[in-house]
XYZ file of N, CA and C in Angstrom:
216
model
N 1.052 -1.209 -0.075
C 0.358 -0.042 0.119
C 0.886 1.191 -0.411
N 2.371 1.316 0.429
C 2.336 2.381 0.419
C 3.354 2.314 -0.628
N 3.612 1.541 -1.846
C 4.144 1.695 -2.813
C 2.795 2.888 -4.186
N 1.412 2.357 -3.226
C 0.494 3.234 -4.334
C 0.556 4.512 -3.733
N 0.673 5.075 -2.653
C 0.614 5.769 -1.797
C 1.742 7.242 -2.639
N 3.091 6.251 -2.606
C 4.383 7.506 -2.638
C 5.205 6.683 -3.650
N 4.689 5.878 -3.842
C 5.841 5.198 -5.363
C 6.753 4.231 -5.170
N 7.271 3.853 -6.092
C 8.065 2.799 -5.774
C 8.963 3.450 -5.204
N 10.050 2.141 -4.419
C 11.121 2.474 -4.040
C 12.526 3.059 -5.088
N 13.052 3.752 -4.473
C 14.649 3.700 -5.897
C 14.327 4.427 -6.745
N 14.027 5.959 -6.089
C 13.770 7.079 -6.845
C 12.623 7.193 -8.166
N 12.356 5.911 -8.227
C 11.231 5.643 -9.335
C 9.907 6.764 -8.703
N 9.022 7.411 -10.293
C 8.142 8.286 -10.033
C 6.789 8.093 -10.313
N 6.192 8.127 -9.508
C 4.816 7.677 -8.892
C 4.162 7.704 -7.469
N 3.558 7.026 -7.991
C 2.194 7.070 -6.545
C 1.417 8.024 -6.278
N 0.385 7.832 -5.193
C -0.677 8.858 -5.456
C -0.613 10.205 -4.786
N 0.995 10.172 -3.901
C 1.512 11.671 -3.808
C 2.285 12.324 -4.824
N 3.205 12.067 -5.541
C 3.504 12.431 -7.273
C 2.621 12.819 -7.590
N 1.669 11.411 -8.174
C 0.470 12.405 -8.911
C -0.689 13.245 -8.617
N -1.264 13.208 -7.208
C -1.388 14.900 -6.668
C -0.769 15.437 -7.316
N 0.528 15.681 -7.136
C 1.291 16.760 -7.484
C 1.178 17.539 -8.750
N 1.163 16.190 -9.549
C 1.303 16.927 -11.354
C -0.032 17.335 -11.505
N -1.198 16.153 -11.376
C -2.347 16.767 -11.157
C -2.537 18.211 -10.689
N -2.411 18.663 -9.713
C -2.382 19.776 -9.336
C -1.782 20.609 -9.540
N -0.341 21.068 -10.510
C 0.425 21.358 -11.320
C -0.182 21.307 -12.812
N -1.157 20.774 -12.983
C -2.062 20.392 -13.990
C -3.351 21.851 -14.302
N -3.965 21.778 -13.292
C -5.009 22.511 -12.823
C -4.162 24.330 -12.473
N -3.459 24.247 -11.961
C -2.821 25.810 -11.590
C -2.489 26.602 -13.311
N -1.728 25.210 -14.164
C -1.438 26.101 -15.445
C -2.868 26.111 -16.243
N -3.802 25.597 -16.070
C -5.062 25.825 -16.925
C -5.740 26.917 -16.201
N -5.993 27.126 -14.765
C -6.279 27.531 -14.717
C -6.183 29.305 -14.485
N -4.767 29.585 -14.599
C -3.863 30.305 -15.086
C -3.693 31.100 -15.755
N -3.895 30.597 -16.975
C -3.961 30.689 -18.494
C -5.301 31.878 -19.086
N -5.087 32.368 -20.035
C -6.271 33.836 -20.424
C -6.255 32.784 -21.508
N -5.711 31.466 -21.861
C -6.129 30.914 -23.526
C -6.067 29.616 -23.329
N -6.385 29.198 -24.187
C -7.113 27.132 -24.456
C -5.626 26.815 -24.158
N -5.753 25.509 -23.245
C -4.613 25.071 -22.904
C -4.167 24.170 -24.298
N -2.596 24.321 -24.048
C -1.765 24.229 -25.242
C -1.782 22.985 -25.548
N -1.809 22.122 -26.772
C -1.293 20.770 -27.457
C -0.477 20.051 -26.030
N 0.400 20.398 -25.419
C 1.688 19.805 -24.536
C 0.919 19.811 -23.045
N 0.279 20.689 -22.823
C -0.907 20.590 -21.322
C -1.912 19.564 -21.684
N -2.643 19.559 -22.523
C -3.680 18.381 -22.887
C -3.095 16.908 -23.039
N -1.821 16.935 -23.633
C -1.584 15.727 -23.798
C -0.924 15.653 -22.080
N -0.710 16.436 -21.315
C 0.288 15.964 -20.581
C -1.164 15.020 -19.562
N -2.046 16.115 -19.186
C -3.067 15.937 -18.758
C -3.409 14.348 -19.157
N -3.724 14.013 -20.807
C -4.083 12.719 -21.045
C -3.235 11.383 -20.256
N -2.267 11.673 -20.382
C -1.112 10.503 -19.370
C -1.549 10.555 -18.048
N -1.266 11.893 -17.223
C -1.604 11.432 -16.304
C -2.881 11.502 -15.866
N -4.046 11.125 -16.489
C -5.423 10.046 -16.556
C -5.248 9.323 -16.907
N -4.574 8.591 -17.573
C -4.312 7.090 -18.109
C -3.097 6.703 -16.737
N -2.438 7.087 -16.007
C -1.435 7.206 -14.843
C -2.692 6.901 -13.800
N -3.815 7.575 -13.400
C -4.369 7.536 -12.537
C -5.492 6.840 -12.278
N -5.813 6.141 -14.053
C -6.529 5.068 -14.070
C -5.698 3.949 -13.550
N -4.463 3.889 -13.636
C -3.769 2.805 -13.676
C -3.611 2.387 -11.581
N -3.580 3.711 -11.447
C -3.339 3.403 -10.067
C -4.479 3.058 -9.573
N -5.420 3.603 -9.821
C -6.876 3.238 -9.203
C -6.978 1.497 -9.469
N -6.906 1.497 -10.168
C -6.653 -0.088 -10.802
C -5.816 -0.850 -9.834
N -4.590 -0.762 -9.353
C -3.995 -1.073 -8.555
C -4.224 -0.714 -6.675
N -5.401 0.082 -6.826
C -5.886 0.111 -5.460
C -6.905 -0.888 -5.410
N -7.684 -1.102 -6.127
C -8.671 -2.086 -6.243
C -8.553 -3.199 -5.796
N -7.064 -3.540 -6.643
C -6.400 -4.646 -5.890
C -5.955 -5.284 -5.191
N -5.671 -3.905 -4.138
C -5.260 -4.222 -2.825
C -6.507 -4.340 -1.899
N -7.586 -3.227 -2.792
C -8.911 -3.550 -1.732
C -9.395 -5.268 -1.688
N -9.225 -5.494 -3.410
C -9.639 -6.622 -3.133
C -9.419 -7.945 -2.914
N -8.081 -7.688 -2.591
C -6.861 -8.995 -2.511
C -6.178 -9.161 -0.739
N -5.902 -7.708 -0.563
C -5.625 -7.477 1.474
C -7.139 -6.956 1.852
N -7.632 -6.200 1.475
C -8.387 -5.555 3.130
C -9.218 -6.802 3.005
N -10.242 -7.217 1.577
C -11.606 -8.039 2.427
C -10.564 -9.190 2.552
N -9.601 -9.699 2.062
C -9.004 -11.423 3.123
C -8.817 -11.128 4.479
N -7.854 -9.835 4.307
C -7.625 -9.565 6.255
C -9.122 -9.795 6.944
N -10.004 -9.262 6.481
C -11.796 -9.235 7.093
C -11.982 -10.464 7.710
N -11.837 -11.515 6.803
C -12.431 -12.852 7.045
C -11.399 -13.840 8.475
């Protein structure tokens, strides 16, 4: 579960903490601009959306395999 929260060990990027920071950065960029988002910002947001989906799938796996198993 710590891997999901803070990412893999060894300096590899990832985890909910990093993902949250990156999403907040995109939000700040979009809200702070007087123009439509650039293609780079749109692409970055799409990549982060995919990362979020993968992270949520990992969390669902943890819930299904570890948390529910420990309740029995």
